[in-house]
Amino acid sequence: MIDIKTFMLVLAVGNIAFAMLMAAYARSGAVHPAMRMWKWAKLVQGVANLLAYLQSAGAPQSMGVATASVLVLGITLEAAAYSTFLGYERWRRLLYPLTALALLLYYLAPLAGASARDLGVMLSLMIALFSGAVAAALLRPGRAASALQRIIGVNNLVFAAAMALRACFSHASLGVVGGAPGAVQSVAYIAGYLLMIVNGFGFLLLCKEKDDRAMALLATIDSLTGLVNRRAFFERTESARMLAARLRSPVSLMMLDLDHFKSLNDRFGHAAGDEALCVFSATAQASLREHDIMGRLGGEEFALVMPGTCLAGALQAAERLRLAVLEARLPALRDKYAMTVSIGVVTIEPGEHINAALARADHALYVAKSAGRNRVEAGQAN
């Protein structure tokens, strides 16, 4: 079995290497704030492991206490990095006072006659508690978690259990026999090594996973209105149309355009125009079903696809939306501006290309605008 000094050297090299790796990665561009905290956590843990390796057998107890304190601080920073990453701001604010309290008890223990073994038990329990807390945060029920997040959470849970067992078997009062402590020590070593590897690479991958989701969101969502953009609208509409064709279900399409939008920008400025787009988007989304698809095609022009809805139902929905927009107000302008929308509605014919259906809906929208705006018009069948 590997001895404790060699194991501390392995952990020191590994943690410091991870800190250097993440420092280099952070220089390549903007990174999540939690990654900077994680980098310092790995560096502090690596220094603590190195101090433990360099500590001689006859070193004073105070040196061991100092080394353990550095290790606890590193683990605290790691837990804080996870809480920052997961958005648990309140939990992070509680973490530092609890760490200070734990260290205070650890410092006072020798004054109460605690032996080196007792201090080792306390340290193992503190590490188990911190790892268990991280596992609980990662595996919290009711919160969406990726497979990667669950793997890291289970890894922390296993390590917490191993350290708790190590603390129990190290306590003199248990009177353990038969080589169990050695087996528990081996499990603790293996769990600690896995924790370093899985958490080290895992946290980096978690940050990358989050960045990838953000990039995917930017690629599909209009940043101003929160609706899908033009490309994503066409992709989702095509999928909905194909599913409706298999189910022999109707699909309706609307083209929507805010009336007199240019004059709004000219009179009140582009900030008012942006506010109008946001208010319109929020008003529309409040009246949509979960599977309806609404996108911003450009400027003040929007499109809405309603799977499973016939033309009559779509006309009723369009009229409800028109009235809701008419009642909406821009907070900055209050009663100075009444927003209205013109809507053209068609049913997508079986086998009809989306561009052809959009052209028919756009023609119906033109008719609505020509007839005085703030109207709903049905398009001609193909």
Coordinates of C-alpha atoms in Angstrom, one line a residue:
M1 CA 0.0 0.0 0.0
I2 CA 1.3 3.5 -0.8
D3 CA 2.6 5.4 2.2
I4 CA 1.1 8.7 3.4
K5 CA 4.1 10.8 2.4
T6 CA 4.2 9.6 -1.1
F7 CA 0.4 10.1 -1.4
M8 CA 0.8 13.7 -0.2
L9 CA 3.4 14.3 -2.9
V10 CA 1.2 12.9 -5.6
L11 CA -1.7 15.1 -4.4
A12 CA 0.6 18.2 -4.2
V13 CA 1.9 17.7 -7.8
G14 CA -1.6 17.0 -9.1
N15 CA -3.3 20.0 -7.5
I16 CA -0.6 22.5 -8.3
A17 CA -0.6 21.2 -11.9
F18 CA -4.3 21.7 -12.1
A19 CA -3.9 25.2 -10.7
M20 CA -1.3 26.0 -13.4
L21 CA -3.5 24.4 -16.1
M22 CA -6.5 26.5 -15.2
A23 CA -4.4 29.7 -14.9
A24 CA -3.2 29.1 -18.4
Y25 CA -6.8 28.4 -19.6
A26 CA -8.0 31.6 -17.9
R27 CA -5.5 33.7 -19.9
S28 CA -7.1 32.6 -23.2
G29 CA -10.2 34.7 -22.6
A30 CA -13.1 35.4 -20.4
V31 CA -13.9 32.6 -18.0
H32 CA -16.5 31.9 -15.3
P33 CA -15.6 33.7 -12.0
A34 CA -15.9 30.4 -10.2
M35 CA -12.9 29.1 -12.2
R36 CA -10.6 31.8 -10.8
M37 CA -11.7 30.8 -7.3
W38 CA -11.2 27.1 -8.2
K39 CA -7.7 27.8 -9.4
W40 CA -6.7 29.3 -6.1
A41 CA -8.4 26.4 -4.3
K42 CA -6.2 23.9 -6.1
L43 CA -3.1 25.9 -5.5
V44 CA -3.8 26.2 -1.8
Q45 CA -4.6 22.5 -1.5
G46 CA -1.4 21.7 -3.4
V47 CA 0.7 23.8 -1.0
A48 CA -1.0 22.1 1.9
N49 CA -0.2 18.7 0.4
L50 CA 3.4 19.7 -0.2
L51 CA 3.8 20.9 3.4
A52 CA 2.5 17.6 4.6
Y53 CA 5.0 15.8 2.5
L54 CA 7.9 17.9 3.7
Q55 CA 6.9 17.5 7.4
S56 CA 9.2 15.2 9.3
A57 CA 8.1 12.6 11.8
G58 CA 9.3 14.5 14.8
A59 CA 7.8 17.9 13.7
P60 CA 6.0 19.9 16.4
Q61 CA 2.2 19.6 16.6
S62 CA 1.8 23.3 15.7
M63 CA 3.3 22.6 12.3
G64 CA 0.7 19.9 11.7
V65 CA -2.0 22.2 12.8
A66 CA -0.8 24.9 10.4
T67 CA -0.7 22.4 7.5
A68 CA -4.2 21.2 8.3
S69 CA -5.4 24.8 8.4
V70 CA -4.0 25.5 4.9
L71 CA -5.7 22.4 3.6
V72 CA -9.1 23.4 5.1
L73 CA -8.8 26.8 3.6
G74 CA -8.2 25.2 0.2
I75 CA -11.2 22.9 0.6
T76 CA -13.3 25.9 1.6
L77 CA -12.3 27.8 -1.5
E78 CA -13.2 24.7 -3.6
A79 CA -16.7 24.6 -2.0
A80 CA -17.0 28.3 -2.5
A81 CA -16.1 27.9 -6.2
Y82 CA -18.9 25.3 -6.6
S83 CA -21.4 27.5 -4.8
T84 CA -20.5 30.4 -7.1
F85 CA -20.8 28.2 -10.1
L86 CA -24.2 26.8 -9.0
G87 CA -25.5 30.3 -8.0
Y88 CA -25.8 29.5 -4.2
E89 CA -24.8 33.0 -3.0
R90 CA -26.3 32.6 0.4
W91 CA -24.6 29.3 1.0
R92 CA -21.2 30.9 0.1
R93 CA -21.8 33.6 2.6
L94 CA -22.4 31.0 5.3
L95 CA -19.4 29.0 4.3
Y96 CA -16.6 31.3 5.5
P97 CA -18.0 31.9 9.0
L98 CA -18.5 28.1 9.4
T99 CA -14.9 27.5 8.3
A100 CA -13.6 30.0 10.8
L101 CA -15.6 28.3 13.6
A102 CA -14.3 24.9 12.6
L103 CA -10.7 26.1 12.6
L104 CA -11.2 27.8 15.9
L105 CA -12.4 24.5 17.5
Y106 CA -9.5 22.8 15.8
Y107 CA -7.0 25.3 17.4
L108 CA -8.6 25.0 20.8
A109 CA -8.6 21.2 20.8
P110 CA -4.9 20.8 21.8
L111 CA -5.6 23.2 24.8
A112 CA -8.3 20.8 25.9
G113 CA -5.8 17.9 25.8
A114 CA -6.6 16.5 22.3
S115 CA -3.9 14.1 21.0
A116 CA -2.5 14.1 17.5
R117 CA -4.9 11.2 16.7
D118 CA -7.8 13.3 17.9
L119 CA -6.7 16.2 15.7
G120 CA -6.5 13.8 12.8
V121 CA -10.1 12.6 13.5
M122 CA -11.3 16.2 13.6
L123 CA -9.5 17.0 10.3
S124 CA -11.0 14.0 8.6
L125 CA -14.5 14.9 9.8
M126 CA -14.1 18.5 8.6
I127 CA -13.0 17.3 5.1
A128 CA -15.9 14.8 5.1
L129 CA -18.4 17.6 5.9
F130 CA -17.1 19.9 3.2
S131 CA -17.1 17.2 0.6
G132 CA -20.5 16.1 1.7
A133 CA -21.8 19.7 1.4
V134 CA -20.4 20.0 -2.2
A135 CA -22.0 16.6 -3.1
A136 CA -25.3 17.9 -1.7
A137 CA -25.1 21.1 -3.8
L138 CA -24.3 19.1 -6.9
L139 CA -26.9 16.4 -6.4
R140 CA -29.6 18.7 -4.9
P141 CA -33.0 17.1 -5.7
G142 CA -35.3 19.1 -7.9
R143 CA -32.5 20.9 -9.6
A144 CA -31.6 20.1 -13.2
A145 CA -28.2 18.6 -13.4
S146 CA -26.1 17.2 -16.2
A147 CA -24.6 13.8 -16.2
L148 CA -21.2 15.4 -15.6
Q149 CA -22.4 17.2 -12.6
R150 CA -23.9 14.1 -11.1
I151 CA -20.7 12.2 -11.6
I152 CA -18.7 14.9 -9.8
G153 CA -21.3 14.9 -7.0
V154 CA -21.2 11.2 -6.5
N155 CA -17.4 11.3 -6.5
N156 CA -17.5 13.9 -3.7
L157 CA -20.1 11.8 -1.8
V158 CA -17.9 8.7 -2.0
F159 CA -14.9 10.7 -0.8
A160 CA -16.9 12.2 2.1
A161 CA -18.0 8.7 3.2
A162 CA -14.4 7.4 3.0
M163 CA -13.1 10.3 5.1
A164 CA -15.9 9.8 7.6
L165 CA -15.0 6.1 7.9
R166 CA -11.4 7.0 8.2
A167 CA -12.2 9.3 11.1
C168 CA -14.3 6.6 12.8
F169 CA -11.7 3.8 12.4
S170 CA -9.0 6.2 13.6
H171 CA -10.8 6.9 16.9
A172 CA -9.2 4.9 19.7
S173 CA -12.5 4.0 21.3
L174 CA -13.6 1.8 18.5
G175 CA -11.0 -0.9 19.1
V176 CA -10.9 -2.0 15.5
V177 CA -9.2 -5.3 14.8
G178 CA -8.4 -7.5 11.8
G179 CA -6.8 -5.0 9.4
A180 CA -9.9 -2.9 8.8
P181 CA -8.1 0.4 9.3
G182 CA -5.6 -0.4 6.6
A183 CA -8.4 -1.2 4.2
V184 CA -10.2 2.0 5.1
Q185 CA -7.0 3.9 4.6
S186 CA -6.6 2.4 1.1
V187 CA -10.2 3.4 0.3
A188 CA -9.5 6.9 1.5
Y189 CA -6.4 7.1 -0.6
I190 CA -8.1 5.9 -3.7
A191 CA -11.1 8.2 -3.1
G192 CA -8.8 11.1 -2.6
Y193 CA -6.9 10.5 -5.8
L194 CA -10.1 10.1 -7.8
L195 CA -11.5 13.3 -6.2
M196 CA -8.4 15.2 -7.4
I197 CA -8.7 13.8 -11.0
V198 CA -12.4 13.8 -11.4
N199 CA -12.9 17.2 -9.7
G200 CA -9.9 18.8 -11.5
F201 CA -11.0 17.9 -15.0
G202 CA -14.7 17.8 -14.1
F203 CA -14.8 21.4 -13.0
L204 CA -13.1 22.6 -16.1
L205 CA -15.6 20.6 -18.2
L206 CA -18.5 21.9 -16.2
C207 CA -17.4 25.5 -17.0
K208 CA -17.0 24.6 -20.6
E209 CA -20.4 22.9 -20.6
K210 CA -22.0 26.0 -19.3
D211 CA -20.2 28.2 -21.8
D212 CA -21.3 25.9 -24.6
R213 CA -25.0 26.2 -23.5
A214 CA -24.6 30.0 -23.4
M215 CA -23.2 30.0 -26.9
A216 CA -25.9 27.7 -28.2
L217 CA -28.4 30.1 -26.6
L218 CA -26.8 33.1 -28.3
A219 CA -27.0 31.2 -31.6
T220 CA -30.7 30.6 -31.4
I221 CA -32.2 33.4 -29.2
D222 CA -32.7 37.0 -30.1
S223 CA -30.9 38.9 -27.3
L224 CA -33.4 41.8 -27.2
T225 CA -36.7 40.1 -27.2
G226 CA -35.9 36.6 -25.9
L227 CA -37.6 35.0 -28.9
V228 CA -35.9 32.6 -31.2
N229 CA -34.0 34.2 -34.1
R230 CA -34.7 33.8 -37.8
R231 CA -32.5 30.7 -38.3
A232 CA -33.8 28.9 -35.2
F233 CA -37.4 29.8 -36.2
F234 CA -37.1 28.1 -39.5
E235 CA -35.4 25.0 -38.0
R236 CA -38.1 24.6 -35.3
T237 CA -40.9 25.3 -37.8
E238 CA -39.7 22.7 -40.2
S239 CA -39.5 20.1 -37.4
A240 CA -43.1 21.0 -36.2
R241 CA -44.4 20.9 -39.8
M242 CA -42.9 17.4 -40.4
L243 CA -44.4 16.1 -37.1
A244 CA -47.8 17.6 -38.0
A245 CA -47.6 16.0 -41.4
R246 CA -47.1 12.5 -39.8
L247 CA -50.0 13.2 -37.4
R248 CA -52.1 14.7 -40.2
S249 CA -52.6 17.7 -37.9
P250 CA -53.0 21.4 -39.2
V251 CA -50.3 24.0 -38.7
S252 CA -51.1 27.7 -38.8
L253 CA -48.7 30.5 -39.4
M254 CA -48.9 34.2 -38.6
M255 CA -46.8 37.2 -39.8
L256 CA -46.9 40.1 -37.3
D257 CA -45.7 43.6 -37.7
L258 CA -45.7 46.5 -35.2
D259 CA -47.6 49.4 -36.7
H260 CA -45.8 52.8 -37.2
F261 CA -42.6 51.4 -35.7
K262 CA -40.4 53.8 -37.6
S263 CA -42.3 56.8 -36.4
L264 CA -42.0 55.6 -32.8
N265 CA -38.2 55.5 -33.2
D266 CA -38.2 58.9 -34.9
R267 CA -40.4 60.6 -32.2
F268 CA -39.0 58.9 -29.0
G269 CA -35.7 57.4 -29.9
H270 CA -34.4 53.9 -30.5
A271 CA -34.5 53.1 -26.8
A272 CA -38.3 53.5 -26.9
G273 CA -38.3 51.3 -30.0
D274 CA -36.4 48.6 -28.2
E275 CA -38.8 48.8 -25.2
A276 CA -41.7 48.4 -27.6
L277 CA -40.2 45.2 -29.0
C278 CA -39.6 43.8 -25.6
V279 CA -43.1 44.7 -24.3
F280 CA -44.6 43.2 -27.5
S281 CA -42.5 40.0 -27.1
A282 CA -43.5 39.6 -23.4
T283 CA -47.2 40.3 -24.3
A284 CA -47.1 37.7 -27.0
Q285 CA -45.4 35.0 -25.0
A286 CA -47.9 35.4 -22.2
S287 CA -50.6 34.3 -24.6
L288 CA -48.8 31.5 -26.3
R289 CA -48.9 27.8 -25.6
E290 CA -45.8 25.9 -24.7
H291 CA -45.4 24.3 -28.1
D292 CA -46.1 27.4 -30.2
I293 CA -43.1 28.8 -32.0
M294 CA -42.6 32.6 -32.2
G295 CA -39.5 34.2 -33.7
R296 CA -38.2 37.6 -34.6
L297 CA -37.4 37.7 -38.3
G298 CA -35.9 41.1 -38.2
G299 CA -36.7 44.7 -37.1
E300 CA -40.3 44.9 -36.0
E301 CA -41.3 41.8 -38.0
F302 CA -42.3 38.6 -36.2
A303 CA -43.7 35.2 -37.2
L304 CA -45.7 32.7 -35.1
V305 CA -46.3 29.0 -35.8
M306 CA -49.2 27.2 -34.0
P307 CA -49.0 23.4 -34.5
G308 CA -52.3 21.6 -34.2
T309 CA -54.3 24.8 -34.8
C310 CA -56.7 25.3 -37.8
L311 CA -57.2 28.6 -39.5
A312 CA -60.3 29.5 -37.4
G313 CA -58.5 28.8 -34.2
A314 CA -55.4 30.8 -35.4
L315 CA -57.6 33.8 -36.3
Q316 CA -59.1 33.7 -32.8
A317 CA -55.7 33.5 -31.2
A318 CA -54.5 36.4 -33.4
E319 CA -57.4 38.6 -32.4
R320 CA -56.7 37.9 -28.7
L321 CA -53.1 38.8 -29.3
R322 CA -54.0 42.0 -31.1
L323 CA -56.2 43.1 -28.2
A324 CA -53.6 42.3 -25.6
V325 CA -51.0 44.3 -27.5
L326 CA -53.5 47.2 -27.8
E327 CA -53.9 47.2 -24.0
A328 CA -50.1 47.0 -23.3
R329 CA -48.2 50.2 -22.4
L330 CA -44.6 51.2 -22.5
P331 CA -43.5 52.1 -19.0
A332 CA -41.3 54.9 -20.2
L333 CA -44.0 56.5 -22.4
R334 CA -47.2 55.6 -20.4
D335 CA -50.1 57.1 -22.3
K336 CA -48.0 58.9 -24.9
Y337 CA -48.0 55.9 -27.2
A338 CA -50.5 53.1 -27.9
M339 CA -48.9 50.1 -29.5
T340 CA -50.8 48.2 -32.2
V341 CA -50.0 45.2 -34.4
S342 CA -51.1 44.0 -37.8
I343 CA -51.3 40.2 -38.4
G344 CA -51.7 38.0 -41.4
V345 CA -52.8 34.4 -40.8
V346 CA -52.6 31.3 -43.1
T347 CA -52.6 27.6 -42.7
I348 CA -49.6 25.8 -44.0
E349 CA -50.7 23.4 -46.7
P350 CA -49.5 19.8 -46.7
G351 CA -46.1 19.6 -48.5
E352 CA -45.9 23.4 -48.8
H353 CA -42.5 24.9 -48.2
I354 CA -42.3 27.3 -45.3
N355 CA -41.1 30.1 -47.6
A356 CA -44.2 29.8 -49.7
A357 CA -46.4 29.9 -46.6
L358 CA -44.6 32.9 -45.3
A359 CA -45.1 34.7 -48.6
R360 CA -48.9 34.1 -48.3
A361 CA -49.0 35.2 -44.6
D362 CA -46.9 38.3 -45.6
H363 CA -49.4 39.1 -48.3
A364 CA -52.3 38.9 -45.7
L365 CA -50.2 41.1 -43.4
Y366 CA -49.9 43.7 -46.3
V367 CA -53.7 43.6 -46.7
A368 CA -54.2 44.2 -43.0
K369 CA -51.9 47.2 -43.1
S370 CA -53.5 48.6 -46.3
A371 CA -56.9 48.3 -44.6
G372 CA -55.9 50.6 -41.8
R373 CA -53.6 48.6 -39.5
N374 CA -54.3 47.1 -36.1
R375 CA -56.2 44.3 -37.9
V376 CA -56.1 40.5 -38.4
E377 CA -56.5 39.2 -42.0
A378 CA -56.6 35.6 -43.2
G379 CA -54.5 34.8 -46.3
Q380 CA -55.7 33.0 -49.4
A381 CA -55.3 29.2 -49.7
N382 CA -52.5 28.0 -51.8

